[in-house]
PDB file of C-alpha atoms in Angstrom:
ATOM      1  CA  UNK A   4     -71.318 114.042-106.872  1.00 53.00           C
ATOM      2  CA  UNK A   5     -69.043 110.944-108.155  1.00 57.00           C
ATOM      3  CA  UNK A   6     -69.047 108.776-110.785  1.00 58.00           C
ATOM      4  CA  UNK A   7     -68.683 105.365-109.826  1.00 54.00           C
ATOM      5  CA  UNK A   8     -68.858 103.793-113.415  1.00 58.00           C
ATOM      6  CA  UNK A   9     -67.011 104.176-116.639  1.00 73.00           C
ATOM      7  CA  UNK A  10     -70.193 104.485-118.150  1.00 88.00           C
ATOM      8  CA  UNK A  11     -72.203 107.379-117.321  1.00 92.00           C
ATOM      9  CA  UNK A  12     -75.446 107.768-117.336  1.00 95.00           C
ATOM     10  CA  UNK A  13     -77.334 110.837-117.183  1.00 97.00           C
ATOM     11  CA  UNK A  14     -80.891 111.250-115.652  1.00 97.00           C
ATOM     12  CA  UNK A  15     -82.212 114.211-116.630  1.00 97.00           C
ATOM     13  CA  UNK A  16     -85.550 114.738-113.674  1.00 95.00           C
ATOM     14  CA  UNK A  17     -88.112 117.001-112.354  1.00 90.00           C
ATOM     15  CA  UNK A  18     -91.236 118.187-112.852  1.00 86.00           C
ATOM     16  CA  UNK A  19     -92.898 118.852-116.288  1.00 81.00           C
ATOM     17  CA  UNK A  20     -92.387 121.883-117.578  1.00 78.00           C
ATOM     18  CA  UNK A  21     -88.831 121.926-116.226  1.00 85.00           C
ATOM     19  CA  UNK A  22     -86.840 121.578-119.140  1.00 87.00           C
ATOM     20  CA  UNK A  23     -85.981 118.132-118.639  1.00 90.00           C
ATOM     21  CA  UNK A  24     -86.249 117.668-122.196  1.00 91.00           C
ATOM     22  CA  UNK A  25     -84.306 120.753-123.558  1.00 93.00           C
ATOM     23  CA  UNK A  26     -81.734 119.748-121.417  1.00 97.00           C
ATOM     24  CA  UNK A  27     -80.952 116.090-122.129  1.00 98.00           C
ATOM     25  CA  UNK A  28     -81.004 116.942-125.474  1.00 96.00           C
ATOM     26  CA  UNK A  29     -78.388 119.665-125.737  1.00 97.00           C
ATOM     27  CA  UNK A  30     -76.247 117.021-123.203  1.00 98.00           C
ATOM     28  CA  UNK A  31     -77.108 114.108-125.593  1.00 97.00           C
ATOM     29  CA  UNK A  32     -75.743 116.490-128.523  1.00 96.00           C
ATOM     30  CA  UNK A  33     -72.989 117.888-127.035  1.00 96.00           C
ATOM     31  CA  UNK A  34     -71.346 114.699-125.619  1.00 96.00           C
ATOM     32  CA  UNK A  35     -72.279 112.242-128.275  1.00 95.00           C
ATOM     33  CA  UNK A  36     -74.567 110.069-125.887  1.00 97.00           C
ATOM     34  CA  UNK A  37     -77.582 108.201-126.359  1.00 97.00           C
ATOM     35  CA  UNK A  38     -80.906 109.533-125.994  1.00 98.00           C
ATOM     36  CA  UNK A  39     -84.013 108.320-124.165  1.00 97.00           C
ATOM     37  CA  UNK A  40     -87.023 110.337-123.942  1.00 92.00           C
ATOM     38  CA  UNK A  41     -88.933 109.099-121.274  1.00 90.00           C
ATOM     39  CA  UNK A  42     -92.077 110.289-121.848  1.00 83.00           C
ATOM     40  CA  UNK A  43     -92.121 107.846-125.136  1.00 87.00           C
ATOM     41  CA  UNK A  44     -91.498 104.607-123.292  1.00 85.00           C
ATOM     42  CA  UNK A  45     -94.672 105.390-120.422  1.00 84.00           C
ATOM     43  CA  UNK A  46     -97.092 102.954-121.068  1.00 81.00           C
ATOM     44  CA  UNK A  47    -100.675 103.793-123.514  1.00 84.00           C
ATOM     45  CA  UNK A  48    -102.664 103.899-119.946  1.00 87.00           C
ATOM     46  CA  UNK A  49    -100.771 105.876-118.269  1.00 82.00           C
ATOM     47  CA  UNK A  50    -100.339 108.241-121.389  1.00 79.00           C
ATOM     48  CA  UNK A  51    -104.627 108.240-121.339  1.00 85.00           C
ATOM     49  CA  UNK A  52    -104.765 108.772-118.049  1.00 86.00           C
ATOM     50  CA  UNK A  53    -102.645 111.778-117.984  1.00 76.00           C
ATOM     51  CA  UNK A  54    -103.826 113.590-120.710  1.00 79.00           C
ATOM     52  CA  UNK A  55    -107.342 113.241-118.611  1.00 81.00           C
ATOM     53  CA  UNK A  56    -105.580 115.343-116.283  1.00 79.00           C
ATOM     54  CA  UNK A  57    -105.926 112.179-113.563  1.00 82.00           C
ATOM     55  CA  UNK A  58    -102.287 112.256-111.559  1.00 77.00           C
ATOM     56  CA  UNK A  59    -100.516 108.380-111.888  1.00 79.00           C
ATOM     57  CA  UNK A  60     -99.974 106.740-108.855  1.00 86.00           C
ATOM     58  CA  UNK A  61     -96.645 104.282-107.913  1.00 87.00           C
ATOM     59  CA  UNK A  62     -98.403 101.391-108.910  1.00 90.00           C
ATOM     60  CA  UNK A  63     -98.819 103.240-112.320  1.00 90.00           C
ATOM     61  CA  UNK A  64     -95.042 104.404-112.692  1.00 86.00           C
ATOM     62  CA  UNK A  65     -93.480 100.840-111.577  1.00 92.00           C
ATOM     63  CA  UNK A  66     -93.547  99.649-114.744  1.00 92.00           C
ATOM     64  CA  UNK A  67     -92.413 102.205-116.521  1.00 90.00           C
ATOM     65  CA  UNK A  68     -89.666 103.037-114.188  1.00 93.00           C
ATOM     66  CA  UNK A  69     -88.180  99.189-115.010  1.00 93.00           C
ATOM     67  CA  UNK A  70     -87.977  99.594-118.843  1.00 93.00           C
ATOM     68  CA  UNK A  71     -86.473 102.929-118.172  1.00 95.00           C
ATOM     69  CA  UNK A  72     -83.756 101.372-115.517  1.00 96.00           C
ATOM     70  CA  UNK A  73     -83.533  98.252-118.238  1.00 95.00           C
ATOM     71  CA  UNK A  74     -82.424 100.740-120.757  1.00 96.00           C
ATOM     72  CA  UNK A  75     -79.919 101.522-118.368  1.00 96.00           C
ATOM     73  CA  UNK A  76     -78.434  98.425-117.326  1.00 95.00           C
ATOM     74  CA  UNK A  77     -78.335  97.727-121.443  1.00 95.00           C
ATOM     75  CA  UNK A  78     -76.175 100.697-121.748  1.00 95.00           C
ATOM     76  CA  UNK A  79     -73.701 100.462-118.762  1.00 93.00           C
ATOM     77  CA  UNK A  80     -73.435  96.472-119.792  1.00 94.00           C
ATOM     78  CA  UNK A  81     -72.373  97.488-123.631  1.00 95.00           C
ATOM     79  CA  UNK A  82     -70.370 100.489-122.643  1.00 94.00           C
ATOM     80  CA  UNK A  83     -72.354 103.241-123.694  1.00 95.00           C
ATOM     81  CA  UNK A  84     -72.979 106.359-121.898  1.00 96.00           C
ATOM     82  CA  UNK A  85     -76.715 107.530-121.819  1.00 97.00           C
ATOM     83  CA  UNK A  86     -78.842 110.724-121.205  1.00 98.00           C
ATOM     84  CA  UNK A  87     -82.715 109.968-120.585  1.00 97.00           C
ATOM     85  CA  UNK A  88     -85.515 112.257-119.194  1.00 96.00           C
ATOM     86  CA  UNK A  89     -87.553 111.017-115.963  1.00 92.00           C
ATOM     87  CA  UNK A  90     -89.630 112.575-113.720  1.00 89.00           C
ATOM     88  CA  UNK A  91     -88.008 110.560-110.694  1.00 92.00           C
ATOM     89  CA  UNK A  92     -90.183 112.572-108.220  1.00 92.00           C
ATOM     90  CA  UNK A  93     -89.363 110.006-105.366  1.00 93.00           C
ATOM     91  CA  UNK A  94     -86.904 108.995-103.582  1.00 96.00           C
ATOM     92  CA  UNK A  95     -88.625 105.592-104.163  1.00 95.00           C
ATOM     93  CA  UNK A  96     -87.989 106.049-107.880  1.00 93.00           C
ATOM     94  CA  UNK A  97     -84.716 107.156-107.782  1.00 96.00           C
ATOM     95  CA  UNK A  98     -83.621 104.252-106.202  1.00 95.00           C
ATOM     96  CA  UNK A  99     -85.267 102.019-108.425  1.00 94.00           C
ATOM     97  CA  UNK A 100     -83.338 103.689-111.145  1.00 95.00           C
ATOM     98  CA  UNK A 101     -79.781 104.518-109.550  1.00 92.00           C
ATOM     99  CA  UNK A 102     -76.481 102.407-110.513  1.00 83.00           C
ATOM    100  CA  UNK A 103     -73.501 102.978-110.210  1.00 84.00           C
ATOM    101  CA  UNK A 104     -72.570 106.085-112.935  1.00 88.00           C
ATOM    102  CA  UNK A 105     -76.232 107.364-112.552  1.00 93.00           C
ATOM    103  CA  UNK A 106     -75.886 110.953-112.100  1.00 95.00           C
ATOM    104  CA  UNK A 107     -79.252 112.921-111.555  1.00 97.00           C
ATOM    105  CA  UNK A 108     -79.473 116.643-113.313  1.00 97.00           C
ATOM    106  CA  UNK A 109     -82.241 118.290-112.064  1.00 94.00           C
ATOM    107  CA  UNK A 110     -83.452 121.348-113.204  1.00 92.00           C
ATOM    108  CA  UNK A 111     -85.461 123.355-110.554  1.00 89.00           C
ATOM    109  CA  UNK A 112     -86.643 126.649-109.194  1.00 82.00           C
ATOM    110  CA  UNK A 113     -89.017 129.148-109.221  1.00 83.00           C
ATOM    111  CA  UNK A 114     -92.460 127.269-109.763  1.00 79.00           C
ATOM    112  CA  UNK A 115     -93.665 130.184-111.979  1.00 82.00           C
ATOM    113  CA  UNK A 116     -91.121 129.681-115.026  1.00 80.00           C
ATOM    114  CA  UNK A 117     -92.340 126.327-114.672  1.00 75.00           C
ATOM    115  CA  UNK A 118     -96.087 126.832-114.987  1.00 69.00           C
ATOM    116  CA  UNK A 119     -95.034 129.391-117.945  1.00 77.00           C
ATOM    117  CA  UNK A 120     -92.956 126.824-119.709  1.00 72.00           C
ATOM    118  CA  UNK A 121     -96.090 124.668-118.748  1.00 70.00           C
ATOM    119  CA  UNK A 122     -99.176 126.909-120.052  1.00 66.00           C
ATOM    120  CA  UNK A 123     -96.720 127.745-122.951  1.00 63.00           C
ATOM    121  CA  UNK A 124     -95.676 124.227-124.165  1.00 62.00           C
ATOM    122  CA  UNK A 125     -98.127 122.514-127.474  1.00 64.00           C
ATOM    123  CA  UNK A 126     -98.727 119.338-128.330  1.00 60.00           C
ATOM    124  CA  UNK A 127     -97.417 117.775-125.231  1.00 56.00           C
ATOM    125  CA  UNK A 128    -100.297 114.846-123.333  1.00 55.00           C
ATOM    126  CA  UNK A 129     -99.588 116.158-119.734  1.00 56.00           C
ATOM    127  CA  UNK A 130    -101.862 119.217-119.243  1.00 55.00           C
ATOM    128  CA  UNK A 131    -100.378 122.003-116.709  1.00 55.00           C
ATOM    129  CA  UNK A 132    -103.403 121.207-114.412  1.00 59.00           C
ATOM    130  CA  UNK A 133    -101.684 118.300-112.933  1.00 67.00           C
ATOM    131  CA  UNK A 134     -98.342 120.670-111.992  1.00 70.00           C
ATOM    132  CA  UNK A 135     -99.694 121.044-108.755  1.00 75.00           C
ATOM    133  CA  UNK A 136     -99.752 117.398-107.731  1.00 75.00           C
ATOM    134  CA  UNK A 137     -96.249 117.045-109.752  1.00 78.00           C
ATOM    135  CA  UNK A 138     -95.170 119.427-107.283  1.00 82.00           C
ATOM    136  CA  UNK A 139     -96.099 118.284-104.349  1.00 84.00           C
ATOM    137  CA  UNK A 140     -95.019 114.762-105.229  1.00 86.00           C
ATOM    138  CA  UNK A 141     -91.422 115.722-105.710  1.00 89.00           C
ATOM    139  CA  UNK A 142     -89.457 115.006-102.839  1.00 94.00           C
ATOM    140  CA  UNK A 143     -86.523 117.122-102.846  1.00 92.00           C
ATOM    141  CA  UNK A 144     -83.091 115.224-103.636  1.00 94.00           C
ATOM    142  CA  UNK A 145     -80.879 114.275-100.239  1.00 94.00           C
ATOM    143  CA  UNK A 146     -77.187 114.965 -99.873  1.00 93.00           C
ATOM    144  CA  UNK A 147     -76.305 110.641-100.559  1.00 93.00           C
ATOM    145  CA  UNK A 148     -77.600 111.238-103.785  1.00 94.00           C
ATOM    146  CA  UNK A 149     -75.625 111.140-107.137  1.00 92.00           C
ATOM    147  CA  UNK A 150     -77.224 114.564-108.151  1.00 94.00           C
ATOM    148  CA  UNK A 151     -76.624 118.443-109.831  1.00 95.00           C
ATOM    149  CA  UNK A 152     -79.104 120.499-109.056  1.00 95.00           C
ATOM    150  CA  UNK A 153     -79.642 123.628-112.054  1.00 96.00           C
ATOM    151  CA  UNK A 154     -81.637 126.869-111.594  1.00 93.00           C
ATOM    152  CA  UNK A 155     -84.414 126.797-114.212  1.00 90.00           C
ATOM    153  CA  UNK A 156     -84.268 130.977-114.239  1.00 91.00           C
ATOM    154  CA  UNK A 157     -81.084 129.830-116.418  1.00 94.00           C
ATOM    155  CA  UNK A 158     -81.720 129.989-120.227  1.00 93.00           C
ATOM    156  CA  UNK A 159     -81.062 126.862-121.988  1.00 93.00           C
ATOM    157  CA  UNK A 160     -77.323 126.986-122.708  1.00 96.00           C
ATOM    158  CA  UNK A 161     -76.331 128.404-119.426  1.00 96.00           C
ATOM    159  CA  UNK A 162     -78.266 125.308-118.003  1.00 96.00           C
ATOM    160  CA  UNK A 163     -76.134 123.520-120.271  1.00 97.00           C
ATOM    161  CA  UNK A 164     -72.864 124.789-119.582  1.00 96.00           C
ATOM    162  CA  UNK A 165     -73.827 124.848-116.200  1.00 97.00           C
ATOM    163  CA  UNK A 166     -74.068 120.962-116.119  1.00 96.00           C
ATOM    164  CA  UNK A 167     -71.176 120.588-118.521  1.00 96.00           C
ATOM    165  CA  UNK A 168     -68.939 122.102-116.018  1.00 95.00           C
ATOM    166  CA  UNK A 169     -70.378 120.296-113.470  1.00 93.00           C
ATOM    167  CA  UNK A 170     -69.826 117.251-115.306  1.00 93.00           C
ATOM    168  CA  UNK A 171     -65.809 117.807-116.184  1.00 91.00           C
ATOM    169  CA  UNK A 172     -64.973 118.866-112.750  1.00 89.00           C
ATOM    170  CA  UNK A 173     -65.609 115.118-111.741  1.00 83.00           C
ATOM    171  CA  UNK A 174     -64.098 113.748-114.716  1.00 84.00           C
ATOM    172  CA  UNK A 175     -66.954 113.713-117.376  1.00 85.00           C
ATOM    173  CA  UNK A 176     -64.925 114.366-120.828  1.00 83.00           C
ATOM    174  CA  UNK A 177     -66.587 117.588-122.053  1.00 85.00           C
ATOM    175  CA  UNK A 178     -65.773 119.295-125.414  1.00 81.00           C
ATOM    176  CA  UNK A 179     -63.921 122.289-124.837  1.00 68.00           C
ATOM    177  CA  UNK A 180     -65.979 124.478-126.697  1.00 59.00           C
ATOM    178  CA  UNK A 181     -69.404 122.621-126.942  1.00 52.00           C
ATOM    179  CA  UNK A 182     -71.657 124.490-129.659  1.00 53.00           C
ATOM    180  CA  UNK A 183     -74.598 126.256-127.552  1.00 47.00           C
ATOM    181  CA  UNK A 184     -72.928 125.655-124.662  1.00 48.00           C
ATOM    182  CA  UNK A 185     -69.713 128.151-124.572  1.00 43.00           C
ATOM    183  CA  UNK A 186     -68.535 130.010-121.760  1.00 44.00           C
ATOM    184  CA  UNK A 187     -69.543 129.318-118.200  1.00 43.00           C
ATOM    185  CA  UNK A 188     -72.821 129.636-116.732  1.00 42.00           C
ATOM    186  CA  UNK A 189     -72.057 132.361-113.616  1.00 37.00           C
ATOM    187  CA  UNK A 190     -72.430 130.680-109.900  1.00 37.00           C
ATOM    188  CA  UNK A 191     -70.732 127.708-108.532  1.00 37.00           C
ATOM    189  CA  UNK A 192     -72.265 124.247-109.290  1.00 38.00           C
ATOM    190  CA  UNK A 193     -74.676 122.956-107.229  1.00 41.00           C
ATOM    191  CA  UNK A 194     -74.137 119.091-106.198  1.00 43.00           C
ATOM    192  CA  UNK A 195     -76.654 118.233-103.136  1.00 39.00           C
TER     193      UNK A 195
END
């Protein structure tokens, strides 16, 4: 992983029922950084036609995938590091949204926790029924890109730590002793 930029920006991806959420918050928190939830900025179709439990297709994530990479380019231009969650199940899409300073965080793992988190989860518009095609959209990240790969069997503030010492080991500031997020998550960091 490098950082390219002097202003980060952090895109936390995967599948839903990842954590994706849980995790750009607690990095948004800890470091002082904007927030963007994803989710919020899809447009109202594609919103409808998930909650149907009908997959999107590229032509349906395009869009959105611009004002996400827009909020971006705002950020990086004023200075202002960012965390935002996004799927970014392609390659295709990751490219689309890459800069320089874009650093992908992806929790993954065992597809079970997932589909627990999943069933689990209330109030949310995508139903677990479409984890399956999720999962079999996401193509796995490749070695050229800007990406930290974190083990969902993690609980939240290992996951955290976890990416926080990722983070400051390539020159991220980090607090020292970031509330929910002290000590260090056990295993080695995993860049791909």
């Amino acid at each position: 992983m490098s950082l390219h930029s002097s202003t980060p920006v952090l895109i936390v991806m995967g599948v839903s029922g990842s954590g994706k959420s849980t995790l750009a918050s607690g990095l948004s928190t800890t470091l002082g950084w904007d927030f963007l939830e994803g989710d919020e900025v899809h447009p109202a179709a594609n919103v409808a036609k998930m909650a149907a439990g009908t997959p999107l297709t590229d032509e349906d994530r395009w869009p959105w995938l611009r004002s996400i990479r827009r909020w971006i380019d705002e950020h990086q231009a004023a200075g202002t590091p960012g965390v935002v969650t996004c799927s970014s199940l392609k390659r295709s899409y990751r490219d689309v949204l890459a800069a320089n300073g874009v650093v992908f965080v992806h929790p993954t793992g065992d597809e079970r926790i997932i589909a627990t988190r999943m069933a689990a989860r209330t109030g949310h518009y995508m139903p677990a029924s479409l984890l399956a095609s999720q999962l079999a959209t996401l193509e796995p990240l490749q070695p050229d890109e800007n990406a930290i790969a974190v083990d969902v069997s993690l609980s939240p503030a290992e996951q955290l730590a976890f990416t926080l010492d990722h983070l400051a080991a390539h020159g991220v500031a980090v607090p020292l002793d970031p509330e929910g997020a002290s000590g260090t998550a056990s295993g080695t960091p995993a860049a791909v």
